[in-house]
PDB file of N, H, CA, C and O in Angstrom:
ATOM      1  N   MET A   1      27.295  15.887 -18.600  1.00  0.00           N
ATOM      2  CA  MET A   1      28.611  15.846 -19.214  1.00  0.00           C
ATOM      3  C   MET A   1      28.506  16.330 -20.657  1.00  0.00           C
ATOM      4  O   MET A   1      27.539  16.062 -21.370  1.00  0.00           O
ATOM      5  N   GLU A   2      29.504  17.023 -21.031  1.00  0.00           N
ATOM      6  H   GLU A   2      30.289  17.240 -20.452  1.00  0.00           H
ATOM      7  CA  GLU A   2      29.547  17.497 -22.406  1.00  0.00           C
ATOM      8  C   GLU A   2      30.113  16.409 -23.314  1.00  0.00           C
ATOM      9  O   GLU A   2      30.765  15.470 -22.861  1.00  0.00           O
ATOM     10  N   PHE A   3      29.849  16.561 -24.580  1.00  0.00           N
ATOM     11  H   PHE A   3      29.319  17.325 -24.949  1.00  0.00           H
ATOM     12  CA  PHE A   3      30.335  15.594 -25.567  1.00  0.00           C
ATOM     13  C   PHE A   3      31.858  15.512 -25.557  1.00  0.00           C
ATOM     14  O   PHE A   3      32.415  14.420 -25.671  1.00  0.00           O
ATOM     15  N   ALA A   4      32.531  16.634 -25.425  1.00  0.00           N
ATOM     16  H   ALA A   4      32.079  17.521 -25.332  1.00  0.00           H
ATOM     17  CA  ALA A   4      33.997  16.655 -25.432  1.00  0.00           C
ATOM     18  C   ALA A   4      34.565  15.879 -24.250  1.00  0.00           C
ATOM     19  O   ALA A   4      35.583  15.200 -24.386  1.00  0.00           O
ATOM     20  N   THR A   5      33.919  15.972 -23.101  1.00  0.00           N
ATOM     21  H   THR A   5      33.092  16.523 -22.991  1.00  0.00           H
ATOM     22  CA  THR A   5      34.377  15.247 -21.914  1.00  0.00           C
ATOM     23  C   THR A   5      34.221  13.741 -22.112  1.00  0.00           C
ATOM     24  O   THR A   5      35.138  12.975 -21.815  1.00  0.00           O
ATOM     25  N   VAL A   6      33.082  13.325 -22.605  1.00  0.00           N
ATOM     26  H   VAL A   6      32.337  13.947 -22.846  1.00  0.00           H
ATOM     27  CA  VAL A   6      32.835  11.900 -22.859  1.00  0.00           C
ATOM     28  C   VAL A   6      33.817  11.384 -23.909  1.00  0.00           C
ATOM     29  O   VAL A   6      34.360  10.288 -23.771  1.00  0.00           O
ATOM     30  N   HIS A   7      34.036  12.159 -24.934  1.00  0.00           N
ATOM     31  H   HIS A   7      33.595  13.049 -25.047  1.00  0.00           H
ATOM     32  CA  HIS A   7      34.973  11.772 -25.992  1.00  0.00           C
ATOM     33  C   HIS A   7      36.387  11.629 -25.437  1.00  0.00           C
ATOM     34  O   HIS A   7      37.096  10.688 -25.795  1.00  0.00           O
ATOM     35  N   SER A   8      36.801  12.534 -24.580  1.00  0.00           N
ATOM     36  H   SER A   8      36.225  13.298 -24.289  1.00  0.00           H
ATOM     37  CA  SER A   8      38.136  12.467 -23.980  1.00  0.00           C
ATOM     38  C   SER A   8      38.284  11.244 -23.083  1.00  0.00           C
ATOM     39  O   SER A   8      39.305  10.558 -23.126  1.00  0.00           O
ATOM     40  N   ILE A   9      37.273  10.973 -22.275  1.00  0.00           N
ATOM     41  H   ILE A   9      36.443  11.530 -22.240  1.00  0.00           H
ATOM     42  CA  ILE A   9      37.312   9.805 -21.386  1.00  0.00           C
ATOM     43  C   ILE A   9      37.367   8.521 -22.201  1.00  0.00           C
ATOM     44  O   ILE A   9      38.143   7.620 -21.883  1.00  0.00           O
ATOM     45  N   LEU A  10      36.564   8.428 -23.234  1.00  0.00           N
ATOM     46  H   LEU A  10      35.933   9.159 -23.492  1.00  0.00           H
ATOM     47  CA  LEU A  10      36.565   7.245 -24.092  1.00  0.00           C
ATOM     48  C   LEU A  10      37.920   7.065 -24.782  1.00  0.00           C
ATOM     49  O   LEU A  10      38.407   5.941 -24.907  1.00  0.00           O
ATOM     50  N   THR A  11      38.522   8.150 -25.222  1.00  0.00           N
ATOM     51  H   THR A  11      38.127   9.063 -25.120  1.00  0.00           H
ATOM     52  CA  THR A  11      39.841   8.080 -25.856  1.00  0.00           C
ATOM     53  C   THR A  11      40.888   7.545 -24.888  1.00  0.00           C
ATOM     54  O   THR A  11      41.706   6.705 -25.262  1.00  0.00           O
ATOM     55  N   VAL A  12      40.870   8.019 -23.659  1.00  0.00           N
ATOM     56  H   VAL A  12      40.205   8.701 -23.354  1.00  0.00           H
ATOM     57  CA  VAL A  12      41.827   7.550 -22.650  1.00  0.00           C
ATOM     58  C   VAL A  12      41.599   6.073 -22.345  1.00  0.00           C
ATOM     59  O   VAL A  12      42.563   5.314 -22.236  1.00  0.00           O
ATOM     60  N   ILE A  13      40.352   5.654 -22.207  1.00  0.00           N
ATOM     61  H   ILE A  13      39.569   6.270 -22.296  1.00  0.00           H
ATOM     62  CA  ILE A  13      40.042   4.247 -21.922  1.00  0.00           C
ATOM     63  C   ILE A  13      40.519   3.347 -23.061  1.00  0.00           C
ATOM     64  O   ILE A  13      41.122   2.303 -22.814  1.00  0.00           O
ATOM     65  N   LEU A  14      40.256   3.742 -24.288  1.00  0.00           N
ATOM     66  H   LEU A  14      39.766   4.590 -24.488  1.00  0.00           H
ATOM     67  CA  LEU A  14      40.692   2.938 -25.436  1.00  0.00           C
ATOM     68  C   LEU A  14      42.214   2.895 -25.551  1.00  0.00           C
ATOM     69  O   LEU A  14      42.775   1.859 -25.906  1.00  0.00           O
ATOM     70  N   PHE A  15      42.882   3.998 -25.258  1.00  0.00           N
ATOM     71  H   PHE A  15      42.426   4.840 -24.970  1.00  0.00           H
ATOM     72  CA  PHE A  15      44.343   4.018 -25.310  1.00  0.00           C
ATOM     73  C   PHE A  15      44.931   3.095 -24.248  1.00  0.00           C
ATOM     74  O   PHE A  15      45.866   2.345 -24.527  1.00  0.00           O
ATOM     75  N   VAL A  16      44.394   3.145 -23.042  1.00  0.00           N
ATOM     76  H   VAL A  16      43.634   3.755 -22.816  1.00  0.00           H
ATOM     77  CA  VAL A  16      44.872   2.264 -21.967  1.00  0.00           C
ATOM     78  C   VAL A  16      44.624   0.802 -22.337  1.00  0.00           C
ATOM     79  O   VAL A  16      45.474  -0.052 -22.087  1.00  0.00           O
ATOM     80  N   GLY A  17      43.477   0.514 -22.926  1.00  0.00           N
ATOM     81  H   GLY A  17      42.786   1.208 -23.129  1.00  0.00           H
ATOM     82  CA  GLY A  17      43.196  -0.854 -23.375  1.00  0.00           C
ATOM     83  C   GLY A  17      44.162  -1.310 -24.456  1.00  0.00           C
ATOM     84  O   GLY A  17      44.613  -2.456 -24.443  1.00  0.00           O
ATOM     85  N   PHE A  18      44.479  -0.429 -25.384  1.00  0.00           N
ATOM     86  H   PHE A  18      44.113   0.501 -25.394  1.00  0.00           H
ATOM     87  CA  PHE A  18      45.431  -0.765 -26.442  1.00  0.00           C
ATOM     88  C   PHE A  18      46.811  -1.051 -25.869  1.00  0.00           C
ATOM     89  O   PHE A  18      47.452  -2.029 -26.254  1.00  0.00           O
ATOM     90  N   VAL A  19      47.271  -0.212 -24.957  1.00  0.00           N
ATOM     91  H   VAL A  19      46.750   0.582 -24.644  1.00  0.00           H
ATOM     92  CA  VAL A  19      48.580  -0.422 -24.332  1.00  0.00           C
ATOM     93  C   VAL A  19      48.586  -1.736 -23.556  1.00  0.00           C
ATOM     94  O   VAL A  19      49.569  -2.475 -23.609  1.00  0.00           O
ATOM     95  N   ALA A  20      47.513  -2.038 -22.843  1.00  0.00           N
ATOM     96  H   ALA A  20      46.714  -1.438 -22.800  1.00  0.00           H
ATOM     97  CA  ALA A  20      47.427  -3.305 -22.102  1.00  0.00           C
ATOM     98  C   ALA A  20      47.466  -4.492 -23.056  1.00  0.00           C
ATOM     99  O   ALA A  20      48.121  -5.494 -22.767  1.00  0.00           O
ATOM    100  N   PHE A  21      46.776  -4.392 -24.183  1.00  0.00           N
ATOM    101  H   PHE A  21      46.244  -3.578 -24.417  1.00  0.00           H
ATOM    102  CA  PHE A  21      46.781  -5.469 -25.175  1.00  0.00           C
ATOM    103  C   PHE A  21      48.177  -5.679 -25.752  1.00  0.00           C
ATOM    104  O   PHE A  21      48.606  -6.821 -25.913  1.00  0.00           O
ATOM    105  N   VAL A  22      48.886  -4.613 -26.065  1.00  0.00           N
ATOM    106  H   VAL A  22      48.537  -3.685 -25.934  1.00  0.00           H
ATOM    107  CA  VAL A  22      50.241  -4.727 -26.613  1.00  0.00           C
ATOM    108  C   VAL A  22      51.173  -5.362 -25.591  1.00  0.00           C
ATOM    109  O   VAL A  22      51.977  -6.227 -25.939  1.00  0.00           O
ATOM    110  N   ILE A  23      51.071  -4.944 -24.342  1.00  0.00           N
ATOM    111  H   ILE A  23      50.418  -4.241 -24.060  1.00  0.00           H
ATOM    112  CA  ILE A  23      51.915  -5.539 -23.296  1.00  0.00           C
ATOM    113  C   ILE A  23      51.602  -7.023 -23.144  1.00  0.00           C
ATOM    114  O   ILE A  23      52.517  -7.834 -23.001  1.00  0.00           O
ATOM    115  N   TRP A  24      50.330  -7.387 -23.172  1.00  0.00           N
ATOM    116  H   TRP A  24      49.587  -6.728 -23.288  1.00  0.00           H
ATOM    117  CA  TRP A  24      49.939  -8.798 -23.067  1.00  0.00           C
ATOM    118  C   TRP A  24      50.462  -9.603 -24.257  1.00  0.00           C
ATOM    119  O   TRP A  24      50.976 -10.708 -24.083  1.00  0.00           O
ATOM    120  N   ALA A  25      50.331  -9.055 -25.452  1.00  0.00           N
ATOM    121  H   ALA A  25      49.913  -8.158 -25.594  1.00  0.00           H
ATOM    122  CA  ALA A  25      50.722  -9.786 -26.661  1.00  0.00           C
ATOM    123  C   ALA A  25      52.225  -9.995 -26.741  1.00  0.00           C
ATOM    124  O   ALA A  25      52.678 -11.035 -27.219  1.00  0.00           O
ATOM    125  N   TYR A  26      52.997  -9.034 -26.286  1.00  0.00           N
ATOM    126  H   TYR A  26      52.629  -8.189 -25.898  1.00  0.00           H
ATOM    127  CA  TYR A  26      54.447  -9.139 -26.394  1.00  0.00           C
ATOM    128  C   TYR A  26      55.118  -9.586 -25.105  1.00  0.00           C
ATOM    129  O   TYR A  26      56.340  -9.494 -24.989  1.00  0.00           O
ATOM    130  N   SER A  27      54.357 -10.062 -24.143  1.00  0.00           N
ATOM    131  H   SER A  27      53.364 -10.137 -24.238  1.00  0.00           H
ATOM    132  CA  SER A  27      54.962 -10.532 -22.902  1.00  0.00           C
ATOM    133  C   SER A  27      55.714 -11.842 -23.150  1.00  0.00           C
ATOM    134  O   SER A  27      55.406 -12.582 -24.084  1.00  0.00           O
ATOM    135  N   LYS A  28      56.685 -12.110 -22.312  1.00  0.00           N
ATOM    136  H   LYS A  28      56.935 -11.509 -21.552  1.00  0.00           H
ATOM    137  CA  LYS A  28      57.501 -13.316 -22.480  1.00  0.00           C
ATOM    138  C   LYS A  28      56.694 -14.591 -22.245  1.00  0.00           C
ATOM    139  O   LYS A  28      57.060 -15.649 -22.755  1.00  0.00           O
ATOM    140  N   LYS A  29      55.622 -14.510 -21.496  1.00  0.00           N
ATOM    141  H   LYS A  29      55.325 -13.650 -21.081  1.00  0.00           H
ATOM    142  CA  LYS A  29      54.769 -15.679 -21.267  1.00  0.00           C
ATOM    143  C   LYS A  29      54.124 -16.158 -22.563  1.00  0.00           C
ATOM    144  O   LYS A  29      53.879 -17.354 -22.721  1.00  0.00           O
ATOM    145  N   ARG A  30      53.851 -15.261 -23.476  1.00  0.00           N
ATOM    146  H   ARG A  30      54.050 -14.289 -23.347  1.00  0.00           H
ATOM    147  CA  ARG A  30      53.156 -15.586 -24.723  1.00  0.00           C
ATOM    148  C   ARG A  30      54.105 -16.061 -25.815  1.00  0.00           C
ATOM    149  O   ARG A  30      53.645 -16.567 -26.839  1.00  0.00           O
ATOM    150  N   LYS A  31      55.409 -15.915 -25.631  1.00  0.00           N
ATOM    151  H   LYS A  31      55.782 -15.504 -24.800  1.00  0.00           H
ATOM    152  CA  LYS A  31      56.365 -16.238 -26.687  1.00  0.00           C
ATOM    153  C   LYS A  31      56.234 -17.685 -27.150  1.00  0.00           C
ATOM    154  O   LYS A  31      56.226 -17.944 -28.354  1.00  0.00           O
ATOM    155  N   SER A  32      56.133 -18.622 -26.231  1.00  0.00           N
ATOM    156  H   SER A  32      56.139 -18.412 -25.253  1.00  0.00           H
ATOM    157  CA  SER A  32      56.041 -20.035 -26.622  1.00  0.00           C
ATOM    158  C   SER A  32      54.743 -20.311 -27.389  1.00  0.00           C
ATOM    159  O   SER A  32      54.730 -21.118 -28.319  1.00  0.00           O
ATOM    160  N   ASP A  33      53.666 -19.649 -27.002  1.00  0.00           N
ATOM    161  H   ASP A  33      53.677 -18.993 -26.247  1.00  0.00           H
ATOM    162  CA  ASP A  33      52.397 -19.829 -27.726  1.00  0.00           C
ATOM    163  C   ASP A  33      52.508 -19.328 -29.160  1.00  0.00           C
ATOM    164  O   ASP A  33      52.019 -19.973 -30.088  1.00  0.00           O
ATOM    165  N   PHE A  34      53.150 -18.176 -29.341  1.00  0.00           N
ATOM    166  H   PHE A  34      53.547 -17.652 -28.588  1.00  0.00           H
ATOM    167  CA  PHE A  34      53.296 -17.623 -30.684  1.00  0.00           C
ATOM    168  C   PHE A  34      54.253 -18.454 -31.532  1.00  0.00           C
ATOM    169  O   PHE A  34      54.036 -18.601 -32.735  1.00  0.00           O
ATOM    170  N   GLU A  35      55.308 -18.999 -30.928  1.00  0.00           N
ATOM    171  H   GLU A  35      55.485 -18.880 -29.951  1.00  0.00           H
ATOM    172  CA  GLU A  35      56.221 -19.863 -31.682  1.00  0.00           C
ATOM    173  C   GLU A  35      55.500 -21.135 -32.134  1.00  0.00           C
ATOM    174  O   GLU A  35      55.701 -21.602 -33.255  1.00  0.00           O
ATOM    175  N   GLU A  36      54.672 -21.685 -31.269  1.00  0.00           N
ATOM    176  H   GLU A  36      54.509 -21.306 -30.358  1.00  0.00           H
ATOM    177  CA  GLU A  36      53.896 -22.877 -31.626  1.00  0.00           C
ATOM    178  C   GLU A  36      52.917 -22.557 -32.758  1.00  0.00           C
ATOM    179  O   GLU A  36      52.781 -23.336 -33.702  1.00  0.00           O
ATOM    180  N   ALA A  37      52.246 -21.429 -32.666  1.00  0.00           N
ATOM    181  H   ALA A  37      52.357 -20.796 -31.900  1.00  0.00           H
ATOM    182  CA  ALA A  37      51.295 -21.029 -33.707  1.00  0.00           C
ATOM    183  C   ALA A  37      52.007 -20.764 -35.032  1.00  0.00           C
ATOM    184  O   ALA A  37      51.465 -21.058 -36.097  1.00  0.00           O
ATOM    185  N   ALA A  38      53.211 -20.215 -34.970  1.00  0.00           N
ATOM    186  H   ALA A  38      53.651 -19.976 -34.105  1.00  0.00           H
ATOM    187  CA  ALA A  38      53.960 -19.931 -36.194  1.00  0.00           C
ATOM    188  C   ALA A  38      54.368 -21.211 -36.912  1.00  0.00           C
ATOM    189  O   ALA A  38      54.518 -21.209 -38.134  1.00  0.00           O
ATOM    190  N   ASN A  39      54.548 -22.289 -36.182  1.00  0.00           N
ATOM    191  H   ASN A  39      54.426 -22.290 -35.190  1.00  0.00           H
ATOM    192  CA  ASN A  39      54.980 -23.549 -36.786  1.00  0.00           C
ATOM    193  C   ASN A  39      53.822 -24.468 -37.171  1.00  0.00           C
ATOM    194  O   ASN A  39      54.060 -25.551 -37.707  1.00  0.00           O
ATOM    195  N   LEU A  40      52.590 -24.073 -36.917  1.00  0.00           N
ATOM    196  H   LEU A  40      52.396 -23.194 -36.482  1.00  0.00           H
ATOM    197  CA  LEU A  40      51.439 -24.907 -37.269  1.00  0.00           C
ATOM    198  C   LEU A  40      51.355 -25.165 -38.765  1.00  0.00           C
ATOM    199  O   LEU A  40      50.919 -26.238 -39.181  1.00  0.00           O
ATOM    200  N   VAL A  41      51.757 -24.219 -39.562  1.00  0.00           N
ATOM    201  H   VAL A  41      52.111 -23.347 -39.224  1.00  0.00           H
ATOM    202  CA  VAL A  41      51.671 -24.372 -41.014  1.00  0.00           C
ATOM    203  C   VAL A  41      52.569 -25.512 -41.505  1.00  0.00           C
ATOM    204  O   VAL A  41      52.294 -26.109 -42.546  1.00  0.00           O
ATOM    205  N   PHE A  42      53.620 -25.812 -40.777  1.00  0.00           N
ATOM    206  H   PHE A  42      53.844 -25.327 -39.932  1.00  0.00           H
ATOM    207  CA  PHE A  42      54.551 -26.858 -41.191  1.00  0.00           C
ATOM    208  C   PHE A  42      54.145 -28.245 -40.698  1.00  0.00           C
ATOM    209  O   PHE A  42      54.720 -29.240 -41.141  1.00  0.00           O
ATOM    210  N   ASP A  43      53.180 -28.336 -39.801  1.00  0.00           N
ATOM    211  H   ASP A  43      52.713 -27.528 -39.441  1.00  0.00           H
ATOM    212  CA  ASP A  43      52.774 -29.627 -39.250  1.00  0.00           C
ATOM    213  C   ASP A  43      52.127 -30.545 -40.281  1.00  0.00           C
ATOM    214  O   ASP A  43      52.247 -31.764 -40.167  1.00  0.00           O
ATOM    215  N   ASP A  44      51.451 -29.997 -41.277  1.00  0.00           N
ATOM    216  H   ASP A  44      51.354 -29.007 -41.370  1.00  0.00           H
ATOM    217  CA  ASP A  44      50.755 -30.811 -42.269  1.00  0.00           C
ATOM    218  C   ASP A  44      51.629 -31.228 -43.439  1.00  0.00           C
ATOM    219  O   ASP A  44      51.211 -32.049 -44.255  1.00  0.00           O
ATOM    220  N   GLU A  45      52.829 -30.681 -43.537  1.00  0.00           N
ATOM    221  H   GLU A  45      53.168 -30.014 -42.873  1.00  0.00           H
ATOM    222  CA  GLU A  45      53.698 -31.013 -44.662  1.00  0.00           C
ATOM    223  C   GLU A  45      54.264 -32.422 -44.492  1.00  0.00           C
ATOM    224  O   GLU A  45      54.666 -32.804 -43.393  1.00  0.00           O
ATOM    225  N   PRO A  46      54.296 -33.184 -45.566  1.00  0.00           N
ATOM    226  CA  PRO A  46      54.911 -34.515 -45.473  1.00  0.00           C
ATOM    227  C   PRO A  46      56.420 -34.383 -45.344  1.00  0.00           C
ATOM    228  O   PRO A  46      57.009 -33.390 -45.770  1.00  0.00           O
ATOM    229  N   GLU A  47      57.025 -35.382 -44.758  1.00  0.00           N
ATOM    230  H   GLU A  47      56.546 -36.188 -44.411  1.00  0.00           H
ATOM    231  CA  GLU A  47      58.477 -35.365 -44.643  1.00  0.00           C
ATOM    232  C   GLU A  47      59.071 -35.522 -46.032  1.00  0.00           C
ATOM    233  O   GLU A  47      58.539 -36.269 -46.853  1.00  0.00           O
ATOM    234  N   SER A  48      60.155 -34.835 -46.301  1.00  0.00           N
ATOM    235  H   SER A  48      60.588 -34.228 -45.634  1.00  0.00           H
ATOM    236  CA  SER A  48      60.725 -34.831 -47.651  1.00  0.00           C
ATOM    237  C   SER A  48      61.202 -36.226 -48.040  1.00  0.00           C
ATOM    238  O   SER A  48      61.875 -36.907 -47.267  1.00  0.00           O
ATOM    239  N   GLY A  49      60.842 -36.634 -49.250  1.00  0.00           N
ATOM    240  H   GLY A  49      60.296 -36.080 -49.879  1.00  0.00           H
ATOM    241  CA  GLY A  49      61.293 -37.901 -49.785  1.00  0.00           C
ATOM    242  C   GLY A  49      60.450 -39.101 -49.405  1.00  0.00           C
ATOM    243  O   GLY A  49      60.648 -40.174 -49.974  1.00  0.00           O
ATOM    244  N   LYS A  50      59.528 -38.975 -48.480  1.00  0.00           N
ATOM    245  H   LYS A  50      59.368 -38.103 -48.017  1.00  0.00           H
ATOM    246  CA  LYS A  50      58.766 -40.136 -48.035  1.00  0.00           C
ATOM    247  C   LYS A  50      57.410 -40.251 -48.712  1.00  0.00           C
ATOM    248  O   LYS A  50      56.907 -41.360 -48.895  1.00  0.00           O
ATOM    249  N   GLN A  51      56.811 -39.134 -49.084  1.00  0.00           N
ATOM    250  H   GLN A  51      57.220 -38.233 -48.935  1.00  0.00           H
ATOM    251  CA  GLN A  51      55.502 -39.179 -49.722  1.00  0.00           C
ATOM    252  C   GLN A  51      55.564 -38.415 -51.032  1.00  0.00           C
ATOM    253  O   GLN A  51      56.229 -37.384 -51.133  1.00  0.00           O
ATOM    254  N   HIS A  52      54.876 -38.922 -52.017  1.00  0.00           N
ATOM    255  H   HIS A  52      54.336 -39.760 -51.935  1.00  0.00           H
ATOM    256  CA  HIS A  52      54.767 -38.246 -53.295  1.00  0.00           C
ATOM    257  C   HIS A  52      53.293 -38.055 -53.597  1.00  0.00           C
ATOM    258  O   HIS A  52      52.452 -38.869 -53.216  1.00  0.00           O
ATOM    259  N   SER A  53      53.002 -36.992 -54.273  1.00  0.00           N
ATOM    260  H   SER A  53      53.685 -36.330 -54.583  1.00  0.00           H
ATOM    261  CA  SER A  53      51.612 -36.756 -54.651  1.00  0.00           C
ATOM    262  C   SER A  53      51.238 -37.660 -55.817  1.00  0.00           C
ATOM    263  O   SER A  53      52.107 -38.251 -56.457  1.00  0.00           O
ATOM    264  N   LYS A  54      49.940 -37.765 -56.089  1.00  0.00           N
ATOM    265  H   LYS A  54      49.234 -37.285 -55.569  1.00  0.00           H
ATOM    266  CA  LYS A  54      49.468 -38.584 -57.208  1.00  0.00           C
ATOM    267  C   LYS A  54      50.051 -38.087 -58.519  1.00  0.00           C
ATOM    268  O   LYS A  54      50.399 -38.888 -59.387  1.00  0.00           O
ATOM    269  N   ARG A  55      50.158 -36.796 -58.670  1.00  0.00           N
ATOM    270  H   ARG A  55      49.875 -36.145 -57.966  1.00  0.00           H
ATOM    271  CA  ARG A  55      50.680 -36.221 -59.905  1.00  0.00           C
ATOM    272  C   ARG A  55      52.139 -36.649 -60.130  1.00  0.00           C
ATOM    273  O   ARG A  55      52.530 -36.960 -61.255  1.00  0.00           O
ATOM    274  N   GLU A  56      52.937 -36.664 -59.058  1.00  0.00           N
ATOM    275  H   GLU A  56      52.619 -36.412 -58.144  1.00  0.00           H
ATOM    276  CA  GLU A  56      54.330 -37.078 -59.200  1.00  0.00           C
ATOM    277  C   GLU A  56      54.419 -38.558 -59.562  1.00  0.00           C
ATOM    278  O   GLU A  56      55.288 -38.946 -60.343  1.00  0.00           O
ATOM    279  N   LYS A  57      53.533 -39.393 -59.009  1.00  0.00           N
ATOM    280  H   LYS A  57      52.827 -39.078 -58.375  1.00  0.00           H
ATOM    281  CA  LYS A  57      53.558 -40.825 -59.308  1.00  0.00           C
ATOM    282  C   LYS A  57      53.147 -41.094 -60.750  1.00  0.00           C
ATOM    283  O   LYS A  57      53.667 -42.018 -61.376  1.00  0.00           O
ATOM    284  N   GLU A  58      52.225 -40.306 -61.285  1.00  0.00           N
ATOM    285  H   GLU A  58      51.802 -39.556 -60.776  1.00  0.00           H
ATOM    286  CA  GLU A  58      51.779 -40.500 -62.661  1.00  0.00           C
ATOM    287  C   GLU A  58      52.875 -40.173 -63.661  1.00  0.00           C
ATOM    288  O   GLU A  58      52.916 -40.758 -64.743  1.00  0.00           O
ATOM    289  N   HIS A  59      53.754 -39.257 -63.322  1.00  0.00           N
ATOM    290  H   HIS A  59      53.721 -38.781 -62.443  1.00  0.00           H
ATOM    291  CA  HIS A  59      54.811 -38.836 -64.243  1.00  0.00           C
ATOM    292  C   HIS A  59      56.043 -39.729 -64.168  1.00  0.00           C
ATOM    293  O   HIS A  59      56.965 -39.566 -64.967  1.00  0.00           O
ATOM    294  N   GLU A  60      56.080 -40.649 -63.246  1.00  0.00           N
ATOM    295  H   GLU A  60      55.331 -40.781 -62.597  1.00  0.00           H
ATOM    296  CA  GLU A  60      57.263 -41.511 -63.117  1.00  0.00           C
ATOM    297  C   GLU A  60      57.255 -42.633 -64.115  1.00  0.00           C
ATOM    298  O   GLU A  60      58.179 -43.446 -64.137  1.00  0.00           O
TER     299      GLU A  60
END
């Protein structure tokens, strides 16, 4: 096989893999997983008005 043939085959394989990955990532089955992951940052926040940091308590 020539280098150009191998390069072309590899390009097609990588393109098909990329398209498969995009379809998998944006499928409706994954939507709930991504919504859950997007809200993880808010899970550690204290509820407003219930907890104060040490710095806020020192200034009161």
